[in-house]
mmCIF file of C-alpha atoms in Angstrom:
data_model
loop_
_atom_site.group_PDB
_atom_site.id
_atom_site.type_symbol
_atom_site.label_atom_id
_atom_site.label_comp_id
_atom_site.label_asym_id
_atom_site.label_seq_id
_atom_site.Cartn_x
_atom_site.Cartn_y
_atom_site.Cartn_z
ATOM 1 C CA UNK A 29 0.130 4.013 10.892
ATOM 2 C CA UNK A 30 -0.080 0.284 9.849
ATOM 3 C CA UNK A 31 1.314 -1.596 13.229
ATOM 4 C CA UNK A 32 0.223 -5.699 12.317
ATOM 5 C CA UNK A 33 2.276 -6.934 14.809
ATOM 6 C CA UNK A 34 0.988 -9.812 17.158
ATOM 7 C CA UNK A 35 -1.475 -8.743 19.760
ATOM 8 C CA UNK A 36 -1.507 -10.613 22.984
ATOM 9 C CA UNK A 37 -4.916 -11.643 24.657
ATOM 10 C CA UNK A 38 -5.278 -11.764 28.252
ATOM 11 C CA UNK A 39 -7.087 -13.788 30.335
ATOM 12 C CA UNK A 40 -9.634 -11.408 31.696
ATOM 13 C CA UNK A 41 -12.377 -12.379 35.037
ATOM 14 C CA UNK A 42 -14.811 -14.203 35.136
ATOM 15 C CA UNK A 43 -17.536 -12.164 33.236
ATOM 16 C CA UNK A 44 -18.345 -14.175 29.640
ATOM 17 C CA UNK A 45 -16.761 -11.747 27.797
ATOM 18 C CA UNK A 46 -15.431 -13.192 24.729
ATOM 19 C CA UNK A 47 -18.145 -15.872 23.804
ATOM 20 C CA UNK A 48 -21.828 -15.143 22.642
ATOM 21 C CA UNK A 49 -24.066 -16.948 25.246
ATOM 22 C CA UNK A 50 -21.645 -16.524 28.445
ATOM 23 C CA UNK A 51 -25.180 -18.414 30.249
ATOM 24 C CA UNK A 52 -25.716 -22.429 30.415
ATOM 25 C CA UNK A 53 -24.361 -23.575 27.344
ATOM 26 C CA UNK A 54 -20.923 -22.051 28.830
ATOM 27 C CA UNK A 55 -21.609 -23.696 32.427
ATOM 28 C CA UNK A 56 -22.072 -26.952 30.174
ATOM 29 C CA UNK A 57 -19.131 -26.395 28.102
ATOM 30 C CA UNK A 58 -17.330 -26.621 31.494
ATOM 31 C CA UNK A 59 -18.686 -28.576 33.920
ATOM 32 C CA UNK A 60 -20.003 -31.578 31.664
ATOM 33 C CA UNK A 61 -16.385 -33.160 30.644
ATOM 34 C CA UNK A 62 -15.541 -36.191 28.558
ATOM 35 C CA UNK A 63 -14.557 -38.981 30.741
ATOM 36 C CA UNK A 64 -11.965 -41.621 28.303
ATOM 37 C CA UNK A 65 -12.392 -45.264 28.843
ATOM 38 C CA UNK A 66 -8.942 -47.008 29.772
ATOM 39 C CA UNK A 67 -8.474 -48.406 26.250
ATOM 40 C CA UNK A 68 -7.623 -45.145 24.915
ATOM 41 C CA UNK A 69 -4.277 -45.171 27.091
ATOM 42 C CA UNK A 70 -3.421 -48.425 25.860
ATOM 43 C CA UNK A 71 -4.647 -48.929 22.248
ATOM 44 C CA UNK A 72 -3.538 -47.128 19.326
ATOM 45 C CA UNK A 73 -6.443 -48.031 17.410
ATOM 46 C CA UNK A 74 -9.011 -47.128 19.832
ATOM 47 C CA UNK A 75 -6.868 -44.192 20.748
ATOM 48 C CA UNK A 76 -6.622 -43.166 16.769
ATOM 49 C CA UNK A 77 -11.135 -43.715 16.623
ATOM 50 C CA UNK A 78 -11.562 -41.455 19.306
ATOM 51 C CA UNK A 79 -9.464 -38.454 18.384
ATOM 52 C CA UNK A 80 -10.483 -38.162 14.649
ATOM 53 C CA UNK A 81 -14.030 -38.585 15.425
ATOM 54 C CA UNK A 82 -15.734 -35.218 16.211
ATOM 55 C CA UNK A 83 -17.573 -34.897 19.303
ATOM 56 C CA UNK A 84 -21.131 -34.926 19.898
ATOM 57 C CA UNK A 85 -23.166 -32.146 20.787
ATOM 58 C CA UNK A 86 -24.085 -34.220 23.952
ATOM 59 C CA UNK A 87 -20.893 -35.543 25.078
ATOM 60 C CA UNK A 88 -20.049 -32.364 26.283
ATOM 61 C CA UNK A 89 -16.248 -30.634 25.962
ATOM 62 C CA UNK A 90 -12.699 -32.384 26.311
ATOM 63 C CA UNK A 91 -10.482 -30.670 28.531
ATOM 64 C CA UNK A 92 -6.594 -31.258 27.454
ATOM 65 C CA UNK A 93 -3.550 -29.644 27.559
ATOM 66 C CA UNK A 94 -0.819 -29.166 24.483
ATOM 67 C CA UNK A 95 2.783 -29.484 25.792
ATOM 68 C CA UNK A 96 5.769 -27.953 23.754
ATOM 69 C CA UNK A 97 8.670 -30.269 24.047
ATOM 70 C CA UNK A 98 11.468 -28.510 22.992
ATOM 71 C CA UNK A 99 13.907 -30.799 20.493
ATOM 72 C CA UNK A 100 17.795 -31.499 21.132
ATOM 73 C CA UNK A 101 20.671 -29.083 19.588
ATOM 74 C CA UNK A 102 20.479 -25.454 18.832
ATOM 75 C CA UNK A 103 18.598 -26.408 15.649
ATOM 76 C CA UNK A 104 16.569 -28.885 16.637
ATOM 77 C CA UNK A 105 12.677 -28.052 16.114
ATOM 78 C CA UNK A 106 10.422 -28.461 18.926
ATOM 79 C CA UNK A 107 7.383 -31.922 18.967
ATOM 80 C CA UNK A 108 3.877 -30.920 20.351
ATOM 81 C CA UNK A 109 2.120 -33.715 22.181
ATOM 82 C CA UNK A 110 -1.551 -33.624 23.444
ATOM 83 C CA UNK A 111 -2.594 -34.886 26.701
ATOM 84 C CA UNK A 112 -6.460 -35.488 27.712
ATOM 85 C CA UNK A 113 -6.810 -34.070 31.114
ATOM 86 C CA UNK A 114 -8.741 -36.940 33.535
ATOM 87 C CA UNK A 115 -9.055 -37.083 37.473
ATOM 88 C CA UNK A 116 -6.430 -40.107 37.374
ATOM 89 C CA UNK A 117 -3.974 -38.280 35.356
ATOM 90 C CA UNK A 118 -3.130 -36.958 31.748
ATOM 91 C CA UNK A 119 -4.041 -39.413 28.572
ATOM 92 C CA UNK A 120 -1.878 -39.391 25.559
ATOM 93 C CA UNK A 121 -3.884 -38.505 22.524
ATOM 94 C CA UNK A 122 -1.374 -37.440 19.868
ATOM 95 C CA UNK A 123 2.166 -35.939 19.176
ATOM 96 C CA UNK A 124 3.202 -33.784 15.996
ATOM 97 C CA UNK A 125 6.460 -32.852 14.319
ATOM 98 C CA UNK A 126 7.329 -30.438 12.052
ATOM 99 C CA UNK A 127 8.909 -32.030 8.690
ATOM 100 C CA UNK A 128 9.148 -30.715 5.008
ATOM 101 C CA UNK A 129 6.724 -31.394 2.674
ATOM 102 C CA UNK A 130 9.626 -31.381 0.020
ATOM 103 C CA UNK A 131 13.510 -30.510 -0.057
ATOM 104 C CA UNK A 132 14.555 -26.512 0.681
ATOM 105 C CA UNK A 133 10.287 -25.437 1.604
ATOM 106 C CA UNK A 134 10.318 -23.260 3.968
ATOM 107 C CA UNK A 135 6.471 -23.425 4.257
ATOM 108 C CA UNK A 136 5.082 -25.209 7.598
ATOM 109 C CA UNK A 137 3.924 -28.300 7.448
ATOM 110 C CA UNK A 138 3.082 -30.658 10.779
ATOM 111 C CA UNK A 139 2.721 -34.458 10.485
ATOM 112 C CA UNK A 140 0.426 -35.765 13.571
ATOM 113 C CA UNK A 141 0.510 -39.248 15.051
ATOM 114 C CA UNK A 142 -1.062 -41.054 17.488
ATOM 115 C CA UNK A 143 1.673 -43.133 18.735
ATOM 116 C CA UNK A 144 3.671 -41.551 21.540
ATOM 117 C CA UNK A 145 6.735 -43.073 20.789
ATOM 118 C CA UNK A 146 6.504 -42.384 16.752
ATOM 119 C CA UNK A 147 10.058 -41.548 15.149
ATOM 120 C CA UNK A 148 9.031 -41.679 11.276
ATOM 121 C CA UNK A 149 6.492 -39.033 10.905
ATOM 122 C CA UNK A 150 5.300 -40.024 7.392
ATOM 123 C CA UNK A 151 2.506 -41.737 5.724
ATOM 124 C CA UNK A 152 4.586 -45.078 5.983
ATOM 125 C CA UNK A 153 4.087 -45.009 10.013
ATOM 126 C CA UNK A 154 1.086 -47.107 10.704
ATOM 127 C CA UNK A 155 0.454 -44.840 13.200
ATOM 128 C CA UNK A 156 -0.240 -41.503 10.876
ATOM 129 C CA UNK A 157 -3.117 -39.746 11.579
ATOM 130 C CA UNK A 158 -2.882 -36.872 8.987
ATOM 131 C CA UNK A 159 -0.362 -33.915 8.099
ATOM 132 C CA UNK A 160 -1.174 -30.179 8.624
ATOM 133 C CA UNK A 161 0.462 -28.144 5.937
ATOM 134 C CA UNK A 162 0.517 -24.402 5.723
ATOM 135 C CA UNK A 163 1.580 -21.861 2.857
ATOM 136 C CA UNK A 164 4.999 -20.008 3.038
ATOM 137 C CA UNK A 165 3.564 -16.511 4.672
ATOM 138 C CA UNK A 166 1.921 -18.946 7.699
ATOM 139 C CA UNK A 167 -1.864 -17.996 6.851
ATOM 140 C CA UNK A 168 -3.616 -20.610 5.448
ATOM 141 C CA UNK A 169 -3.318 -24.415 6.457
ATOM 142 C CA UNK A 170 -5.427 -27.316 5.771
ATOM 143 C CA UNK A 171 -5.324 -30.724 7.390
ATOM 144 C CA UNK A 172 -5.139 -33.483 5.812
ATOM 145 C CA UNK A 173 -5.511 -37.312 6.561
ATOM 146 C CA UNK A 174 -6.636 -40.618 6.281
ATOM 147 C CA UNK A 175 -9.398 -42.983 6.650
ATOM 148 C CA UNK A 176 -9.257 -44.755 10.243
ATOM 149 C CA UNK A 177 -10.575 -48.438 9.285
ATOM 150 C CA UNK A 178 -13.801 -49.808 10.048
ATOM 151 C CA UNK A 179 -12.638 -52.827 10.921
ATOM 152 C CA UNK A 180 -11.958 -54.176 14.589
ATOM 153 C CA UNK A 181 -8.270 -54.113 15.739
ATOM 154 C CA UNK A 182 -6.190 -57.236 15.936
ATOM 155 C CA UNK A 183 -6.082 -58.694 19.497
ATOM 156 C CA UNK A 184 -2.417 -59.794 18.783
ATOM 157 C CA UNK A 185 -1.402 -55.944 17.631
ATOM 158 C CA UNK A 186 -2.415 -52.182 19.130
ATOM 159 C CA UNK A 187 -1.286 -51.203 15.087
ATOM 160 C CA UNK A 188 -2.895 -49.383 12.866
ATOM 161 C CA UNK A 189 -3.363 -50.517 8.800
ATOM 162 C CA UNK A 190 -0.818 -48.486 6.701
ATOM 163 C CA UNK A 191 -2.251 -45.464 4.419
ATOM 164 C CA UNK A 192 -3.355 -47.453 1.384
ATOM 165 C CA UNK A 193 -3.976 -44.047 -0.849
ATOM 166 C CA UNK A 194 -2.033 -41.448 -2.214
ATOM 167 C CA UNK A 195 -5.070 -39.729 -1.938
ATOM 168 C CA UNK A 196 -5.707 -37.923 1.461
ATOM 169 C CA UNK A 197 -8.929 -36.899 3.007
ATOM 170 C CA UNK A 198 -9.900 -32.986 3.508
ATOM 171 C CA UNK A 199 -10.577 -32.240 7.372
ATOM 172 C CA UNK A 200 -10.151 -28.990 7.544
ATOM 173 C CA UNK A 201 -9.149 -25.301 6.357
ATOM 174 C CA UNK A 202 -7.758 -22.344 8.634
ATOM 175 C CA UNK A 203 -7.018 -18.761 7.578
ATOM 176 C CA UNK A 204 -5.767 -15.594 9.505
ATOM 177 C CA UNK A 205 -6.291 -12.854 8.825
ATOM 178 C CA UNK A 206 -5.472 -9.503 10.745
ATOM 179 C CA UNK A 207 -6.951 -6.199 8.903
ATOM 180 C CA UNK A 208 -6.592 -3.759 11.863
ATOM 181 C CA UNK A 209 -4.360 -3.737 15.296
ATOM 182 C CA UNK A 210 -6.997 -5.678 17.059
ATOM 183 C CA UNK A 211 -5.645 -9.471 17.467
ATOM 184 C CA UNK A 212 -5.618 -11.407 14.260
ATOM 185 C CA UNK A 213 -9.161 -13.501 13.272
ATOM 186 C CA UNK A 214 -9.366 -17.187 12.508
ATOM 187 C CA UNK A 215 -11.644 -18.574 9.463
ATOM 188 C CA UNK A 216 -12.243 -22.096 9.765
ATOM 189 C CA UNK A 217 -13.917 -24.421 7.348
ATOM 190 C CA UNK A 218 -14.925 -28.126 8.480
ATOM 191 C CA UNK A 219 -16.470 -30.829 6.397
ATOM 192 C CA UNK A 220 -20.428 -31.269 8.187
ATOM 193 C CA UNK A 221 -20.659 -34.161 10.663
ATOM 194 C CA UNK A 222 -22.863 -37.358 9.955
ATOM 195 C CA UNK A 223 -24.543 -39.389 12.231
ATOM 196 C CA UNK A 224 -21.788 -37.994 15.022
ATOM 197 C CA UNK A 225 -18.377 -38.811 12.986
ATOM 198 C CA UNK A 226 -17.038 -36.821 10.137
ATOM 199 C CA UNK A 227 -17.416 -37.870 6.599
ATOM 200 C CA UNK A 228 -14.128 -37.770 5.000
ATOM 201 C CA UNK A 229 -14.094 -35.915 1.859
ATOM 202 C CA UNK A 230 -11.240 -36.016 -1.352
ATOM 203 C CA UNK A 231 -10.049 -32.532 -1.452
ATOM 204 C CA UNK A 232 -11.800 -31.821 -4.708
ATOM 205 C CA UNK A 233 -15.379 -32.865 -3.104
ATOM 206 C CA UNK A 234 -15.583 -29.268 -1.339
ATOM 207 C CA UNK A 235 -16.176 -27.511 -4.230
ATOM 208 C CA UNK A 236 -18.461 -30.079 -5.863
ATOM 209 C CA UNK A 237 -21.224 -29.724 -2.894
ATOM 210 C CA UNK A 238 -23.628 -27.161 -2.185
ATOM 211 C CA UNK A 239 -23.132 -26.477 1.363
ATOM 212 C CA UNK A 240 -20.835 -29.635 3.277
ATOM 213 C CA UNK A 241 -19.169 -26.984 5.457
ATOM 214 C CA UNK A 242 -19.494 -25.827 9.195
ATOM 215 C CA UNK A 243 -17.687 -22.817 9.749
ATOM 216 C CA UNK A 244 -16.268 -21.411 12.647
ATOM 217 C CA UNK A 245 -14.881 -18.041 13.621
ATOM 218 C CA UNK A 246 -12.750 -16.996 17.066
ATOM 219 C CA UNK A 247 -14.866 -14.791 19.776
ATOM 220 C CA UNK A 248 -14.091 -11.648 19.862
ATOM 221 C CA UNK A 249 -11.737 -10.161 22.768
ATOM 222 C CA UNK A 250 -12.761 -7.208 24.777
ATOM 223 C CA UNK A 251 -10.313 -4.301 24.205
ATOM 224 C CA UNK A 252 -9.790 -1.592 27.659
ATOM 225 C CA UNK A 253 -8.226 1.447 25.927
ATOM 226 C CA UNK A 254 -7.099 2.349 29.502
ATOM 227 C CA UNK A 255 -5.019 -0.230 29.537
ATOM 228 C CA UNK A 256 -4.491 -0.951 25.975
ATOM 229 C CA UNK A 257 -4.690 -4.732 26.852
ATOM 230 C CA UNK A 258 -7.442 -6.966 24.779
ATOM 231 C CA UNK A 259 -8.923 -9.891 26.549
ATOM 232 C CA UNK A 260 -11.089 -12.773 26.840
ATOM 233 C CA UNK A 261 -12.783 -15.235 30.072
ATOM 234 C CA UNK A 262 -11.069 -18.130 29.217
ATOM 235 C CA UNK A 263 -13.082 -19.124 32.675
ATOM 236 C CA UNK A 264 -9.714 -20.019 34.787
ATOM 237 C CA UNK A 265 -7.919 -22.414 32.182
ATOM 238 C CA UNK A 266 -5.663 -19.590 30.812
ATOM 239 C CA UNK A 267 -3.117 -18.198 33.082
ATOM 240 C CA UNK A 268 -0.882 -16.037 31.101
ATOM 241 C CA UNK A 269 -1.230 -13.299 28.353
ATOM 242 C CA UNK A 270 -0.386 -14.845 24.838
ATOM 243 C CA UNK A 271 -0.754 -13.839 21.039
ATOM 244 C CA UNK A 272 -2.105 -17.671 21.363
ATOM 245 C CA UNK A 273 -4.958 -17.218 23.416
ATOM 246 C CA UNK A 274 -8.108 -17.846 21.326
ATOM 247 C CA UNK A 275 -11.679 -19.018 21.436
ATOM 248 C CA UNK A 276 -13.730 -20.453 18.688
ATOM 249 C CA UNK A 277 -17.602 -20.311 17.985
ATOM 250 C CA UNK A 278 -19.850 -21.289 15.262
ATOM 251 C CA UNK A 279 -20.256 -18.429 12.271
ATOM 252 C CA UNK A 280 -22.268 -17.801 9.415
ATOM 253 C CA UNK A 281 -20.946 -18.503 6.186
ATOM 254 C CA UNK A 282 -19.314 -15.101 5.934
ATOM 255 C CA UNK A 283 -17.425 -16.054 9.215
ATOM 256 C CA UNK A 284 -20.082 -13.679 11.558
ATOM 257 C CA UNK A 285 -20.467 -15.218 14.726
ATOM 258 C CA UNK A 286 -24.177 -16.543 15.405
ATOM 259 C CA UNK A 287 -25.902 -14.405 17.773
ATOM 260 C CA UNK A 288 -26.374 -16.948 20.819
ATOM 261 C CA UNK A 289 -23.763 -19.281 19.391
ATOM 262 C CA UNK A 290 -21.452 -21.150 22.067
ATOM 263 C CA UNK A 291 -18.444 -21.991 22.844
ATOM 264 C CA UNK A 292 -16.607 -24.861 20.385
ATOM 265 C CA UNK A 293 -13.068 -24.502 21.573
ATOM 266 C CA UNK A 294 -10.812 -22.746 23.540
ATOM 267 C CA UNK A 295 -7.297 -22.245 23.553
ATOM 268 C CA UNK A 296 -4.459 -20.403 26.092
ATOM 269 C CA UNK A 297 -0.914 -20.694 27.754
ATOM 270 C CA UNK A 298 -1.172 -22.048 30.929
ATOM 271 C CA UNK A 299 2.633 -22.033 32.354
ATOM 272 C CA UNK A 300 5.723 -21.871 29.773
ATOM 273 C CA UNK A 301 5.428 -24.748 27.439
ATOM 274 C CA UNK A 302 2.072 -25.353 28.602
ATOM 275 C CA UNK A 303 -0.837 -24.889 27.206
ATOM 276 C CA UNK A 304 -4.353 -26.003 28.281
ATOM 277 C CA UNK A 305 -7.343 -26.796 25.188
ATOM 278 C CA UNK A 306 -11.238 -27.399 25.509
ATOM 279 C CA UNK A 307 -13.237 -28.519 22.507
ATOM 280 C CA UNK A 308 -16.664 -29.571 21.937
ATOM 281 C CA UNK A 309 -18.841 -30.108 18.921
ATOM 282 C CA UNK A 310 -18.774 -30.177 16.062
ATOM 283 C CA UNK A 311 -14.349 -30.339 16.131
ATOM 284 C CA UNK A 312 -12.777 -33.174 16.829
ATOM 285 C CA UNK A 313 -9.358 -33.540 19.266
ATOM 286 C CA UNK A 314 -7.548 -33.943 15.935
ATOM 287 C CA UNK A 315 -9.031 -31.048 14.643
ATOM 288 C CA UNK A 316 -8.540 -28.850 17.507
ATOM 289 C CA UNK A 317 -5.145 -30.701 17.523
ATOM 290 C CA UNK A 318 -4.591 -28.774 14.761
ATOM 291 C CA UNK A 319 -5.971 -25.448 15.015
ATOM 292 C CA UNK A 320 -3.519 -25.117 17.606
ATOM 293 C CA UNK A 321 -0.256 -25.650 16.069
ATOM 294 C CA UNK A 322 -0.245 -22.688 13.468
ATOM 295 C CA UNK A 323 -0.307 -20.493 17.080
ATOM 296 C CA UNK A 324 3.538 -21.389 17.080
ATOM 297 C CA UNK A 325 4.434 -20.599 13.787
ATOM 298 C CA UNK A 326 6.203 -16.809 12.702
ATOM 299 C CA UNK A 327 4.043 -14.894 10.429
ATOM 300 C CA UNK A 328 5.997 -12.446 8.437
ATOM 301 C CA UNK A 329 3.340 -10.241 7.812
ATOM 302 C CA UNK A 330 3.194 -9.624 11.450
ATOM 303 C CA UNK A 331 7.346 -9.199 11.839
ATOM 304 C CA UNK A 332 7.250 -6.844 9.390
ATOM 305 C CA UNK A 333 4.091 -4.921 11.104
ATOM 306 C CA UNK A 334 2.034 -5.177 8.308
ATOM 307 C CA UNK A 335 -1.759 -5.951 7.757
ATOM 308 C CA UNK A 336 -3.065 -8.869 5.704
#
């Protein structure tokens, strides 16, 4: 009997269940956290660095929290806006909005900025950061977005240049897939870091290059057939059972977790419209950013109850 509907992970106890090496590069994960410096709550440029740069493997993890603001009207589609979680309060990082890449497309497609107060969501805004865009059946996105200039900000202006290229820079590439009843899986592709920041790439540069890919895969939850529940130690960030609940660690190229590989990001509903997210190396918040949104998109596959 093919059943592909949604399968909700639940936050299990604290055992490491769920991630490869549950010993100190998981107490590291969580107990060495990324403390912002104050310009990143009041510059948009410094704000905009920080959040497309991926972290480094000894800066330890970011601990933030996605909240779903739910838009105006019975129509109105809801923004997601992503808060850094520090000891004096949250941090803006970034907001997205869903828009259409062209008139009557029904496919998904996200555009992220860095300005709290953005109302244009498009390439114009000298605040875009990048747009994620997904295909019509919801299981394959890719991020796309632009160069953040070298250049020091203005003292006179927290702005951003404009996009100066139609051309847009390859971040990253997400599939699902979901072959059995267990919870679906995640595939993710990123362009390798350099020297601690991510080399942007032109979309056609991925296939040109040997190898210029990390690839990541989600942990695998724990099933009790008992209780018929599947779950993960999200260790205490996750408080409720969600089809959104994930965790992501590094993978072979055939998307095969590495034996001893640790924890790169983590994912779960914390109250309703709340949702807390840790990431480390190699992702970057605007990558994680973005791994996240597809969790609130319909997949018909899985309405219908079918595979894929």
């Amino acid at each position: 009997k093919r059943t592909g509907s949604e399968e909700a992970i639940s936050p299990a106890r604290a055992s490491g269940r769920g991630v490869c090496s549950p010993g100190s590069a998981i107490s590291a994960f969580f107990n060495h956290r990324i403390v912002l410096p104050n310009s990143i709550a009041t510059s948009d440029y410094q704000r905009a660095a920080f959040v497309t740069t991926p972290l480094a493997a000894s800066s330890g993890s970011l601990a933030a929290m996605l909240v779903r603001l739910r838009g105006r009207g019975i129509f109105a589609k809801p923004t997601f806006a992503l808060y850094a979680q520090q000891s004096s309060g949250p941090v803006f990082l970034a907001v997205a909005s869903p828009v259409q890449t062209r008139a009557g497309s029904m496919s998904p497609c996200y555009a992220i900025s860095v300005n709290e107060r953005e109302r244009h969501f498009d390439r114009k805004s000298p605040h875009y950061l990048g747009r994620l865009r997904g295909n019509l059946l919801s299981t394959h996105y890719t991020l796309l977005g632009k160069a953040i200039p070298e250049a020091a900000e203005s003292s006179s202006s927290h702005l951003m240049a404009p996009a100066t290229s139609a051309e847009e820079d390859l971040l990253m590439q997400l599939d699902f897939k979901k072959p059995s009843d267990a919870p679906r899986t995640m595939e993710v592709v990123l362009p390798v870091p350099h020297g601690g920041c991510s080399e942007p790439k032109p979309k056609q540069a991925w296939e040109e290059e040997a190898n210029p890919y990390v690839q990541l895969t989600n942990a695998v939850p724990e099933y009790d057939a008992e209780t018929n529940v599947y779950s993960i130690d999200f260790h205490g960030r996750v408080a409720k059972p969600s089809a959104k609940n994930f965790q992501l660690v590094r993978s072979d190229t055939s998307f095969v977790p590495w034996p001893g590989s640790h924890l790169c990001m983590q994912f779960g509903k914390a109250e309703e419209g709340v949702f807390h997210l840790d990431v480390g190396h190699p992702l970057s918040p605007l990558q994680a950013f973005a791994l996240a949104l597809p969790m609130f998109d319909p997949r018909p596959a899985e309405a219908l109850r079918l595979y894929y």
